[in-house]
PDB file of C-alpha atoms in Angstrom:
ATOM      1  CA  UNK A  53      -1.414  -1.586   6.462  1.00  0.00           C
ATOM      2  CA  UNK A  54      -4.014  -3.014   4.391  1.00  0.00           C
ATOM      3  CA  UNK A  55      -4.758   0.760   3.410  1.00  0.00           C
ATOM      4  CA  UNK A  56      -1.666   0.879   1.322  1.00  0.00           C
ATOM      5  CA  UNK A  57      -1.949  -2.376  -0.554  1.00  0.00           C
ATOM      6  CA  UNK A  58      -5.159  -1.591  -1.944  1.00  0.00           C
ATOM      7  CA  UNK A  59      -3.975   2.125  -2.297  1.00  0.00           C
ATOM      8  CA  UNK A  60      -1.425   0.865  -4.656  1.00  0.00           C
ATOM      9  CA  UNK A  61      -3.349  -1.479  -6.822  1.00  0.00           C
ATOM     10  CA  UNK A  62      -6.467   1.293  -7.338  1.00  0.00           C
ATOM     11  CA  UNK A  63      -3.680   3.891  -8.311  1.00  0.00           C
ATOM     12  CA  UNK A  64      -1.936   1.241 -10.876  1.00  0.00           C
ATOM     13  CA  UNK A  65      -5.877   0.834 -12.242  1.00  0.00           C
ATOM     14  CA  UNK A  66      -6.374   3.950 -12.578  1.00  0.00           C
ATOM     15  CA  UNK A  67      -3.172   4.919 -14.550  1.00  0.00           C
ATOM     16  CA  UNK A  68      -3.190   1.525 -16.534  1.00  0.00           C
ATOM     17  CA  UNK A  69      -6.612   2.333 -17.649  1.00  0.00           C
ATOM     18  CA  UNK A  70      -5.594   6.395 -18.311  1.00  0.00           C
ATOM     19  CA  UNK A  71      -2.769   4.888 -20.721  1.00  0.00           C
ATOM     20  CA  UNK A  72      -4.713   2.059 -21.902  1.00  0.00           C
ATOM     21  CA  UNK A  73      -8.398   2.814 -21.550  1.00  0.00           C
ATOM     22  CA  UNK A  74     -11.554   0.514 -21.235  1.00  0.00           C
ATOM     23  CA  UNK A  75     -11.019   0.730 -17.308  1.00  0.00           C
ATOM     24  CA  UNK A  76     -13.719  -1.662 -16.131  1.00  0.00           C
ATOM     25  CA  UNK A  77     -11.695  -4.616 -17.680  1.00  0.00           C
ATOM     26  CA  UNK A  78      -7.774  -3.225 -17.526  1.00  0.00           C
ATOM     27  CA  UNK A  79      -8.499  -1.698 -14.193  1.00  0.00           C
ATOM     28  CA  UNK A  80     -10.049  -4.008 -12.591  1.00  0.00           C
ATOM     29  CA  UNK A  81      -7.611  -6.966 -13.452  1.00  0.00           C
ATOM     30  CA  UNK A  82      -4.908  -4.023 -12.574  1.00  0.00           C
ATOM     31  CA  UNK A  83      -6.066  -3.263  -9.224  1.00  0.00           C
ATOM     32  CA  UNK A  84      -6.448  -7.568  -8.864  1.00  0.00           C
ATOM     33  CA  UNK A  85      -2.820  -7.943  -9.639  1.00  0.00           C
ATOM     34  CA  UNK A  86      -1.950  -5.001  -8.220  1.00  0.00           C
ATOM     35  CA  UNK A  87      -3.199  -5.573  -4.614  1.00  0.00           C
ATOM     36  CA  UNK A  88      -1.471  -9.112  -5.006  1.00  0.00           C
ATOM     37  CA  UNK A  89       1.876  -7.609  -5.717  1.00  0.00           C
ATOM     38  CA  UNK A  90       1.563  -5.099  -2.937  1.00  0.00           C
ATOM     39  CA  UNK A  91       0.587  -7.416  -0.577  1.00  0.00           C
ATOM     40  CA  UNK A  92       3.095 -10.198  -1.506  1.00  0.00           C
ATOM     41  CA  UNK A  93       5.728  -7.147  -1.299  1.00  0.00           C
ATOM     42  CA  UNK A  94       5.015  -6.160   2.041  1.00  0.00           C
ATOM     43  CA  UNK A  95       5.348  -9.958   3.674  1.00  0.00           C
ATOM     44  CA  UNK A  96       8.484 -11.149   1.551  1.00  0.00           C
ATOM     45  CA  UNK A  97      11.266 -10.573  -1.094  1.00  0.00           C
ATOM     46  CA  UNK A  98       9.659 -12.657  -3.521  1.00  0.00           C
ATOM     47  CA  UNK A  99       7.167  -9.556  -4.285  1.00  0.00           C
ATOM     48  CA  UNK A 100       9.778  -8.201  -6.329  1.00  0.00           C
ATOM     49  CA  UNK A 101      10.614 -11.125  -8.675  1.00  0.00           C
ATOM     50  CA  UNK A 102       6.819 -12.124  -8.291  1.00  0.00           C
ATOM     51  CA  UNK A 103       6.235  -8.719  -9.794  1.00  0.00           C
ATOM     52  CA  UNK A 104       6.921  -9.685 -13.692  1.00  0.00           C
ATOM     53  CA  UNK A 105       4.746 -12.266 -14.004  1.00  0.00           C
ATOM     54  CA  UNK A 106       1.811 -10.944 -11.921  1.00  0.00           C
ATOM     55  CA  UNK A 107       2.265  -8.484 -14.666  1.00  0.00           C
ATOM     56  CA  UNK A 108       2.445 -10.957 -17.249  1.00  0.00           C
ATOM     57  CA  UNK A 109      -0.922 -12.563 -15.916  1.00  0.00           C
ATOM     58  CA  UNK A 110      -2.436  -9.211 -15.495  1.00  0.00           C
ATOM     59  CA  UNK A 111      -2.082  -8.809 -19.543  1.00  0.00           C
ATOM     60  CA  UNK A 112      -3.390 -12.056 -20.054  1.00  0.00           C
ATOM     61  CA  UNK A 113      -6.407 -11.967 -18.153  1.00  0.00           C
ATOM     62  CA  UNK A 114      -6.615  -8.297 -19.552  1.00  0.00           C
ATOM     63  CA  UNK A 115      -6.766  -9.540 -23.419  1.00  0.00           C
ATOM     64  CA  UNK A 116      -8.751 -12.810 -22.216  1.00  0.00           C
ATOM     65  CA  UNK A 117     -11.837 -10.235 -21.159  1.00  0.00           C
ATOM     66  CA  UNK A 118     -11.700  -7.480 -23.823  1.00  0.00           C
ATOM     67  CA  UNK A 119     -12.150 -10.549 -26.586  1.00  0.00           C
ATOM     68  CA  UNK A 120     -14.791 -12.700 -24.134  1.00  0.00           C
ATOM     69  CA  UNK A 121     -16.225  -8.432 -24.289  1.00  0.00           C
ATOM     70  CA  UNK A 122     -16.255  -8.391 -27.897  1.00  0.00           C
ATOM     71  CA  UNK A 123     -17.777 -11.862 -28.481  1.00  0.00           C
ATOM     72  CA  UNK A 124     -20.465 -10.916 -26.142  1.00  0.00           C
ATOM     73  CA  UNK A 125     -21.141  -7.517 -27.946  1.00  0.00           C
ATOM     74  CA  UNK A 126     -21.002  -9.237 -31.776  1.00  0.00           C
ATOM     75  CA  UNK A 127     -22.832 -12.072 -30.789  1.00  0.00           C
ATOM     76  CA  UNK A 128     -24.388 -14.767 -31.032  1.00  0.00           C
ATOM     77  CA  UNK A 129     -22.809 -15.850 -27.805  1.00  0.00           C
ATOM     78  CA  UNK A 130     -22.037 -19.649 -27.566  1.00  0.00           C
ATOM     79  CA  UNK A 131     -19.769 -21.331 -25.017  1.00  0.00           C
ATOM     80  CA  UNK A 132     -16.961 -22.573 -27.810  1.00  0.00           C
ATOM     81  CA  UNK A 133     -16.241 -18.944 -28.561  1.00  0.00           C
ATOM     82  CA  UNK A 134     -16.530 -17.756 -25.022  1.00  0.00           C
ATOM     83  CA  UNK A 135     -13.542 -20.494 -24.542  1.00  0.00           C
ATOM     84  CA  UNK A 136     -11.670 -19.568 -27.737  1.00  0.00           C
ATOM     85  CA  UNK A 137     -11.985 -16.280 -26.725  1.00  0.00           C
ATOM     86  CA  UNK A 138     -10.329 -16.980 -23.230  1.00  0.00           C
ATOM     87  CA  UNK A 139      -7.527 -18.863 -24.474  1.00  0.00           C
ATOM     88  CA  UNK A 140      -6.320 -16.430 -27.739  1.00  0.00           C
ATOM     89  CA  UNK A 141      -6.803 -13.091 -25.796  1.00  0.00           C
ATOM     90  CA  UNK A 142      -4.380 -14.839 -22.871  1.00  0.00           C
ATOM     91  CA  UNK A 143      -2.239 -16.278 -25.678  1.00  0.00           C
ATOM     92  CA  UNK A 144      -2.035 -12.497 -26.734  1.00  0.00           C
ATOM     93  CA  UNK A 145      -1.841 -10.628 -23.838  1.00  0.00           C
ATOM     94  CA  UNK A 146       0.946 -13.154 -22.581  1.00  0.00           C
ATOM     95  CA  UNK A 147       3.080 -12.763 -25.914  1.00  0.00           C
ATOM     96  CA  UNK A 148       2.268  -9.768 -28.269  1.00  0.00           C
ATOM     97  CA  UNK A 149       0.912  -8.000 -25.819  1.00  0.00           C
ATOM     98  CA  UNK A 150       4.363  -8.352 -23.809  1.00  0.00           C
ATOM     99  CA  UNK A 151       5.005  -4.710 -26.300  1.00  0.00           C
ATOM    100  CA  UNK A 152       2.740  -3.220 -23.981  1.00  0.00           C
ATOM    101  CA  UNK A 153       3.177  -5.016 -20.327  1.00  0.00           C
ATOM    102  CA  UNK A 154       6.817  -5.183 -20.190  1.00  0.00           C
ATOM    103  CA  UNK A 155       7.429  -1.717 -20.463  1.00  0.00           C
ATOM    104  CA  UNK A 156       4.253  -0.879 -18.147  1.00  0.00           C
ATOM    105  CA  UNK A 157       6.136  -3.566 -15.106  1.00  0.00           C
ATOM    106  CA  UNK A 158       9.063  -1.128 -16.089  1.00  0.00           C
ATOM    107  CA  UNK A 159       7.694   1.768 -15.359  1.00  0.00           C
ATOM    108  CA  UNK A 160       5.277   0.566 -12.536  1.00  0.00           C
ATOM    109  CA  UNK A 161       9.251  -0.355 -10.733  1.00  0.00           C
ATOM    110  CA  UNK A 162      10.498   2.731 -11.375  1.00  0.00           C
ATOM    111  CA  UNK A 163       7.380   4.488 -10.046  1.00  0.00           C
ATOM    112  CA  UNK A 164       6.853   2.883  -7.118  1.00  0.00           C
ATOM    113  CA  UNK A 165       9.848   0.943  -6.510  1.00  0.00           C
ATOM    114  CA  UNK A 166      12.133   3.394  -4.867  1.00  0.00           C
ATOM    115  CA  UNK A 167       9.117   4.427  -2.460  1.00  0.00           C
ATOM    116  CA  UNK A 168       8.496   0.592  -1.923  1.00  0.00           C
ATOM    117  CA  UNK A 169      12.134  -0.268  -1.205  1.00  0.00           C
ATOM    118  CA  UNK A 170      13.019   2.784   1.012  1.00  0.00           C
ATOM    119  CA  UNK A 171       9.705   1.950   3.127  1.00  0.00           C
ATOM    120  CA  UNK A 172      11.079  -1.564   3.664  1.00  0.00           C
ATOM    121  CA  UNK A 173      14.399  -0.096   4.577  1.00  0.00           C
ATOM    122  CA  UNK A 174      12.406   2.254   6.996  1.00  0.00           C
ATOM    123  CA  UNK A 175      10.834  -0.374   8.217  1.00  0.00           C
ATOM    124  CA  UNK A 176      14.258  -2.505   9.471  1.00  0.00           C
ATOM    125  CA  UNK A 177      14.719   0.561  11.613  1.00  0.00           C
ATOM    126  CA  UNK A 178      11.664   0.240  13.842  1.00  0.00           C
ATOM    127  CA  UNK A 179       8.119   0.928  14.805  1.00  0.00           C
ATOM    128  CA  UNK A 180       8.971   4.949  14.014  1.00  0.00           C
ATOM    129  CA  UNK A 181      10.524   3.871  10.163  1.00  0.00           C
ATOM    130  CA  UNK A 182       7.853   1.506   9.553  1.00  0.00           C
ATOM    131  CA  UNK A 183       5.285   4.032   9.765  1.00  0.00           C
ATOM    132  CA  UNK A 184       7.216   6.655   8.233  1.00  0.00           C
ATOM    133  CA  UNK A 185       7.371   4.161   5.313  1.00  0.00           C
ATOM    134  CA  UNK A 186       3.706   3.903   5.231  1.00  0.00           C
ATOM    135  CA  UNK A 187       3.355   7.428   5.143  1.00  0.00           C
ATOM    136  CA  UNK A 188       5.469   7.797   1.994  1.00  0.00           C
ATOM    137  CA  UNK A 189       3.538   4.555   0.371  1.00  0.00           C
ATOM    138  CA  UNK A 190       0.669   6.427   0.596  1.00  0.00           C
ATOM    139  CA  UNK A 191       1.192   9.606  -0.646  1.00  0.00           C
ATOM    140  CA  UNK A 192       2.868   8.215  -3.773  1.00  0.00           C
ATOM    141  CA  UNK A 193      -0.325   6.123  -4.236  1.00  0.00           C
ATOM    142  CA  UNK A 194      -2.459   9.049  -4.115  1.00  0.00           C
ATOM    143  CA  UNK A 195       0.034  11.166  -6.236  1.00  0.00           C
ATOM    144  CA  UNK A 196       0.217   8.729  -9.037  1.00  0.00           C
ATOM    145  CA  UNK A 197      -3.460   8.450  -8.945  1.00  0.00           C
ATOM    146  CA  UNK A 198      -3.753  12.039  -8.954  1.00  0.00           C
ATOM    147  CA  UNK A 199      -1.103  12.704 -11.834  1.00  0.00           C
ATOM    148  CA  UNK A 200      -2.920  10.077 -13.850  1.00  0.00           C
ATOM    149  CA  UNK A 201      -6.795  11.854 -14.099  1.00  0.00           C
ATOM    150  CA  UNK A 202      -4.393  15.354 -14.474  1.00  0.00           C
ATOM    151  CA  UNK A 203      -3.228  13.682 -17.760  1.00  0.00           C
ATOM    152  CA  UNK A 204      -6.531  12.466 -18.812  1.00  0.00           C
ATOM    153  CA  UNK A 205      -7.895  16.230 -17.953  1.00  0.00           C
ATOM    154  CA  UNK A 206      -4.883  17.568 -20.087  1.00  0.00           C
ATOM    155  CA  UNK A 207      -4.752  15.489 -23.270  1.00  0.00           C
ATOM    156  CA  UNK A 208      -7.392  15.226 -25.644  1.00  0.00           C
ATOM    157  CA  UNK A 209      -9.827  17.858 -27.308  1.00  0.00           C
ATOM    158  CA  UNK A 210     -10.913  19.425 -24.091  1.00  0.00           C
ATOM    159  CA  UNK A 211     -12.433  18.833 -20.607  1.00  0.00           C
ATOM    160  CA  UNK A 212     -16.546  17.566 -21.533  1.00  0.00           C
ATOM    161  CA  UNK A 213     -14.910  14.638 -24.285  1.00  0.00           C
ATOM    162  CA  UNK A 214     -13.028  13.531 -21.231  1.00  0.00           C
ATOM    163  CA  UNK A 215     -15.672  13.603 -18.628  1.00  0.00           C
ATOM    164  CA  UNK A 216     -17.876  12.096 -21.562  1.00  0.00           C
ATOM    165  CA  UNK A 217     -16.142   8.982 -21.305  1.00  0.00           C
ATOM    166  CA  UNK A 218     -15.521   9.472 -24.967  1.00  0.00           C
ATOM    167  CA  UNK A 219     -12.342   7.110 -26.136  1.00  0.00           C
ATOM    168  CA  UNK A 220     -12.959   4.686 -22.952  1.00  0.00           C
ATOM    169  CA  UNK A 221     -10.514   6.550 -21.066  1.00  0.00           C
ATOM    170  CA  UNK A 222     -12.583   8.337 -18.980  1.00  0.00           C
ATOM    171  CA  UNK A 223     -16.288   8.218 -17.656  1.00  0.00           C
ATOM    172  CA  UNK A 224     -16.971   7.139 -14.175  1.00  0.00           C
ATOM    173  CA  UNK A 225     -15.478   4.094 -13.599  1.00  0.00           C
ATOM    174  CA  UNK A 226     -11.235   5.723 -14.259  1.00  0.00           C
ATOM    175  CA  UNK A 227     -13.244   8.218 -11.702  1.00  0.00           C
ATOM    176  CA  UNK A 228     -13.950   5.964  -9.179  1.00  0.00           C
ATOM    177  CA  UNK A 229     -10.482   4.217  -9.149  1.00  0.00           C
ATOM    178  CA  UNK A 230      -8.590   7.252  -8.823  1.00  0.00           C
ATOM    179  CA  UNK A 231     -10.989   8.694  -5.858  1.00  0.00           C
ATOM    180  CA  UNK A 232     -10.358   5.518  -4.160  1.00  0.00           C
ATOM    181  CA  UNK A 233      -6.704   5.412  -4.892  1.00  0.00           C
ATOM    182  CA  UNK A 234      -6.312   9.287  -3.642  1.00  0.00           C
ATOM    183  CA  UNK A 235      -8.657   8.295  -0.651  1.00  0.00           C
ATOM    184  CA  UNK A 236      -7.164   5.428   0.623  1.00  0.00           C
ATOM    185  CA  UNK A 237      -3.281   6.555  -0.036  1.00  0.00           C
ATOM    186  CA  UNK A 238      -4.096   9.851   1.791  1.00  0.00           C
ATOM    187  CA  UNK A 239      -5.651   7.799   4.743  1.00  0.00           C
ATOM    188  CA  UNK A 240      -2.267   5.883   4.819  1.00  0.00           C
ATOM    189  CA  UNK A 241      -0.345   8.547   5.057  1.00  0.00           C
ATOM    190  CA  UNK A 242      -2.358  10.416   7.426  1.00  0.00           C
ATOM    191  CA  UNK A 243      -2.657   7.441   9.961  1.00  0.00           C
ATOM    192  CA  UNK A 244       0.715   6.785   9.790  1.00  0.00           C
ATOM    193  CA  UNK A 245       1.528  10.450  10.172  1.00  0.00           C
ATOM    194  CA  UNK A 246      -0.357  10.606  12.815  1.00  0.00           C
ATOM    195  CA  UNK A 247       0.625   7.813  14.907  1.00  0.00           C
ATOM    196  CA  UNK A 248       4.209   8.807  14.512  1.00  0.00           C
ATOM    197  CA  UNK A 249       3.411  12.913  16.444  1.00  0.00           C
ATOM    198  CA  UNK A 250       1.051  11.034  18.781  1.00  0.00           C
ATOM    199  CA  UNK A 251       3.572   8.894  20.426  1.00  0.00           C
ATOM    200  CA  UNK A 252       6.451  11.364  19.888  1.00  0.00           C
ATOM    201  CA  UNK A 253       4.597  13.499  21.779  1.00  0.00           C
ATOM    202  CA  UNK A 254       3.950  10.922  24.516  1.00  0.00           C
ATOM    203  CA  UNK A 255       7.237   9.880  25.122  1.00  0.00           C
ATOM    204  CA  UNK A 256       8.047  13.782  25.513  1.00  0.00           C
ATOM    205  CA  UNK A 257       5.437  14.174  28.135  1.00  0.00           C
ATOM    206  CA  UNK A 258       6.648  11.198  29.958  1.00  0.00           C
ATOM    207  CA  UNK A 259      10.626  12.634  29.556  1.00  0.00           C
ATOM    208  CA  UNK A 260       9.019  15.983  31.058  1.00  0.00           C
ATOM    209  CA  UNK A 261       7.540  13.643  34.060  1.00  0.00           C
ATOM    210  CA  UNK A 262       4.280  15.063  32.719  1.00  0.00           C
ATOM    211  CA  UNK A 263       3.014  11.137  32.881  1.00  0.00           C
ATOM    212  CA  UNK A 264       2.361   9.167  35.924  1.00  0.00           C
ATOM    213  CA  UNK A 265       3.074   5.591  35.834  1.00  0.00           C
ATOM    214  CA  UNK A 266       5.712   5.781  33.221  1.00  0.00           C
ATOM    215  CA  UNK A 267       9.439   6.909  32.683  1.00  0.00           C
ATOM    216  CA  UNK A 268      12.173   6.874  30.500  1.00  0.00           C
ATOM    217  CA  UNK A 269      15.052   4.458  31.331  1.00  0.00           C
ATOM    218  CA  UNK A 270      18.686   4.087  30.321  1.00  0.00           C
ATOM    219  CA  UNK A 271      20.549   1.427  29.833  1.00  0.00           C
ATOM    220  CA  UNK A 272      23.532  -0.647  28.141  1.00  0.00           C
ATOM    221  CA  UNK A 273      21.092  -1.852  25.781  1.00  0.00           C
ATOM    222  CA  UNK A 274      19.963   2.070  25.320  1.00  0.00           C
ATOM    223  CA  UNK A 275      16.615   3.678  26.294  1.00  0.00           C
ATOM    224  CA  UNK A 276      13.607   2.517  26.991  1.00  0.00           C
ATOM    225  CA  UNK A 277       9.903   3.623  28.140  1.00  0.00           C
ATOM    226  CA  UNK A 278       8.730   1.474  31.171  1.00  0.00           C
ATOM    227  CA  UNK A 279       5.625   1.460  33.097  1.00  0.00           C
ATOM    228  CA  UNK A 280       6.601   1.751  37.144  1.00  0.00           C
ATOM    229  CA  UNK A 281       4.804   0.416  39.830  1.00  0.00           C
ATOM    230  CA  UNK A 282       2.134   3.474  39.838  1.00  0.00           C
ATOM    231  CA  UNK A 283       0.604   2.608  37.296  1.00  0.00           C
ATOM    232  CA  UNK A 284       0.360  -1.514  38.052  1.00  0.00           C
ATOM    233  CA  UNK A 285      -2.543  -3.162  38.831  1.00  0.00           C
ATOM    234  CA  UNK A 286      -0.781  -4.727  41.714  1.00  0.00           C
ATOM    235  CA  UNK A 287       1.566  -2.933  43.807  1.00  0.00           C
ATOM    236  CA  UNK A 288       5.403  -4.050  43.874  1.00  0.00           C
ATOM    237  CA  UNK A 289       8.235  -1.587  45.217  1.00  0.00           C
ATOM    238  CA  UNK A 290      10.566  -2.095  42.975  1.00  0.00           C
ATOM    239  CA  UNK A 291       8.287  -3.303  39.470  1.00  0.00           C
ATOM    240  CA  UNK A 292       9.016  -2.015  36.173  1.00  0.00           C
ATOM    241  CA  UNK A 293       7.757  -3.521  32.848  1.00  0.00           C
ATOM    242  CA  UNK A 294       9.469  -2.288  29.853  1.00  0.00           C
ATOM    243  CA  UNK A 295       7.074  -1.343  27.478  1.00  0.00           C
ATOM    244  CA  UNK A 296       9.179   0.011  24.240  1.00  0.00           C
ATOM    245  CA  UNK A 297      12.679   0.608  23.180  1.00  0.00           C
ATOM    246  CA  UNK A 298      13.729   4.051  22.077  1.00  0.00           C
ATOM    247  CA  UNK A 299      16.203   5.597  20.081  1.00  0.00           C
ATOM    248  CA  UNK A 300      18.487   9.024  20.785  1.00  0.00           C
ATOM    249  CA  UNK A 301      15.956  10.869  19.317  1.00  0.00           C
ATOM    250  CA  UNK A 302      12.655   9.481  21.688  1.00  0.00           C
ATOM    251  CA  UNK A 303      11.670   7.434  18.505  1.00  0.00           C
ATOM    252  CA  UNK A 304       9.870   3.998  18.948  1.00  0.00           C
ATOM    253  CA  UNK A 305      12.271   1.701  17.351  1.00  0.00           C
ATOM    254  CA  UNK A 306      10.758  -1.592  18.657  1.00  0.00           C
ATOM    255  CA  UNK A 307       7.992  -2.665  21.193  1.00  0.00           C
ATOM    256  CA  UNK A 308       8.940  -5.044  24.179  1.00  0.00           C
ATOM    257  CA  UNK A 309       8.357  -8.419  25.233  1.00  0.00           C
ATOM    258  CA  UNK A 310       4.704  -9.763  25.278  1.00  0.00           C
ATOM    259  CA  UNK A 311       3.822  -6.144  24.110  1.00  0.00           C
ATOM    260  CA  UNK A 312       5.693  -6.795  21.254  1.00  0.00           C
ATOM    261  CA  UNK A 313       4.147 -10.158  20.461  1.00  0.00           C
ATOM    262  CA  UNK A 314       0.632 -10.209  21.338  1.00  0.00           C
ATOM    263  CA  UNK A 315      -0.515  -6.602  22.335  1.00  0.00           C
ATOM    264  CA  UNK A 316       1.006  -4.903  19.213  1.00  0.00           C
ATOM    265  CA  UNK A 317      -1.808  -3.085  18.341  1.00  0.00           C
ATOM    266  CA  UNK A 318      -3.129  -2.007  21.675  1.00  0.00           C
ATOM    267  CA  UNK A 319       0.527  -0.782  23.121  1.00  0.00           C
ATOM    268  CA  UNK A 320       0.517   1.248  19.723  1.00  0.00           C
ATOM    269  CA  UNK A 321      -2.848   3.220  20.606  1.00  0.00           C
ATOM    270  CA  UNK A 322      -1.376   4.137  23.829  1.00  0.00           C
ATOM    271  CA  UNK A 323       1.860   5.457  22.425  1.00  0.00           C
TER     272      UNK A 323
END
């Protein structure tokens, strides 16, 4: 769910730039590398070994802009500083800097690792888990995004120096990150949430025979919701299509056949 990925990167920005401040350069390049690593973690394994030097490139092209800032602000601007500029602010942010970004690809594990992890393992176990793992992605997007502009509220001289912007760690764009992170990370969850009562409750009508056209099947393989003949657009005695498998509980573990393969997403509407 591209909801989460880009929940996850906006709530990295916005805590990278509560630590760090100046969030239109660190947040940005943040929520960049961020939305890479999310996405990267969601399709393969690499994502977690990929994560320490997405981090490492997210400090270099983090120093790279603050100094191409700075040249721009203390002008005269010319090209060969705008490339010298480039180059030492990557050189920095990819070896000093290192004090700052290897701790912060520490943390960002330990934050949103286990959540991560346990919605991949979720995910093994079916349809249900996989959406029960996007639920959990999402509210610990939105929480981290929401503990982050707590801190910024809480630290400092008082509420107006914050809002102020005063000290680059706050103003409108920190703001905007976290609103998006919250809003997006709350959607996740919500949809997945959602999704998950919607069908349970379907396959609990069609147990109660509440549901023409469908029924719940058991076999060796375990049970299974199947469309009957009622509900066909051509009429066969004895036709059943198997539409999902289920587990003890009436959980969709795994959709069926063609279903499965190339009417994923309208099968899931209808559970």
């Amino acid at each position: 769910m591209l909801l989460n990925v880009w929940g996850v990167a906006f709530s990295l920005a916005t805590a990278a730039s509560a630590v760090l401040g100046h969030p239109f350069v660190i947040g940005t390049s943040t929520a960049f590398f961020g939305a890479i690593w999310a996405l990267t973690l969601r399709s393969t394994r690499i994502g977690w070994i990929a994560s320490l030097p997405l981090a490492a490139m997210n400090a270099m092209a983090s120093f790279a802009l603050l100094r191409i800032a700075r040249v721009i602000e203390y002008g005269p601007f010319n090209f060969d500083q705008f490339v010298k500029a480039i180059f030492e602010g990557a050189a920095l942010g990819g070896t000093l800097g290192a004090i700052i970004w290897f701790p912060a690809w520490l943390l960002t594990l330990m934050v949103f690792g286990w959540p991560l992890r346990h919605a991949q393992q979720l995910a093994r176990k079916g349809l249900a888990g996989e959406e029960n793992g996007e639920r959990l992605v999402g509210v610990a997007s939105a929480s981290v995004a929401a503990f982050a502009i707590l801190a910024i509220l809480l630290v400092g001289t008082g509420l107006v120096p914050v809002l102020s912007g005063r000290g680059d760690r706050g103003g409108a764009q920190l703001w905007l990150f976290g609103a998006i992170a919250i809003a997006l990370g709350s959607a996740a969850a919500y949809i997945a949430h959602t999704r998950v009562r919607e069908r349970r409750a379907f396959v609990a009508s069609v147990e109660r025979g509440e549901v023409e056209g469908f029924r719940i099947d058991d076999s060796a393989d375990g049970r299974a919701l199947v469309r009957t003949a009622e509900n066909a657009t051509y009429r066969v005695a004895d036709f059943r299509e198997e539409l999902a498998r289920l587990d003890e509980s009436g959980e969709v573990t795994e959709l069926s056949g063609e279903i499965g393969q190339a009417s994923r997403a309208t099968t899931e509407r209808s559970l």
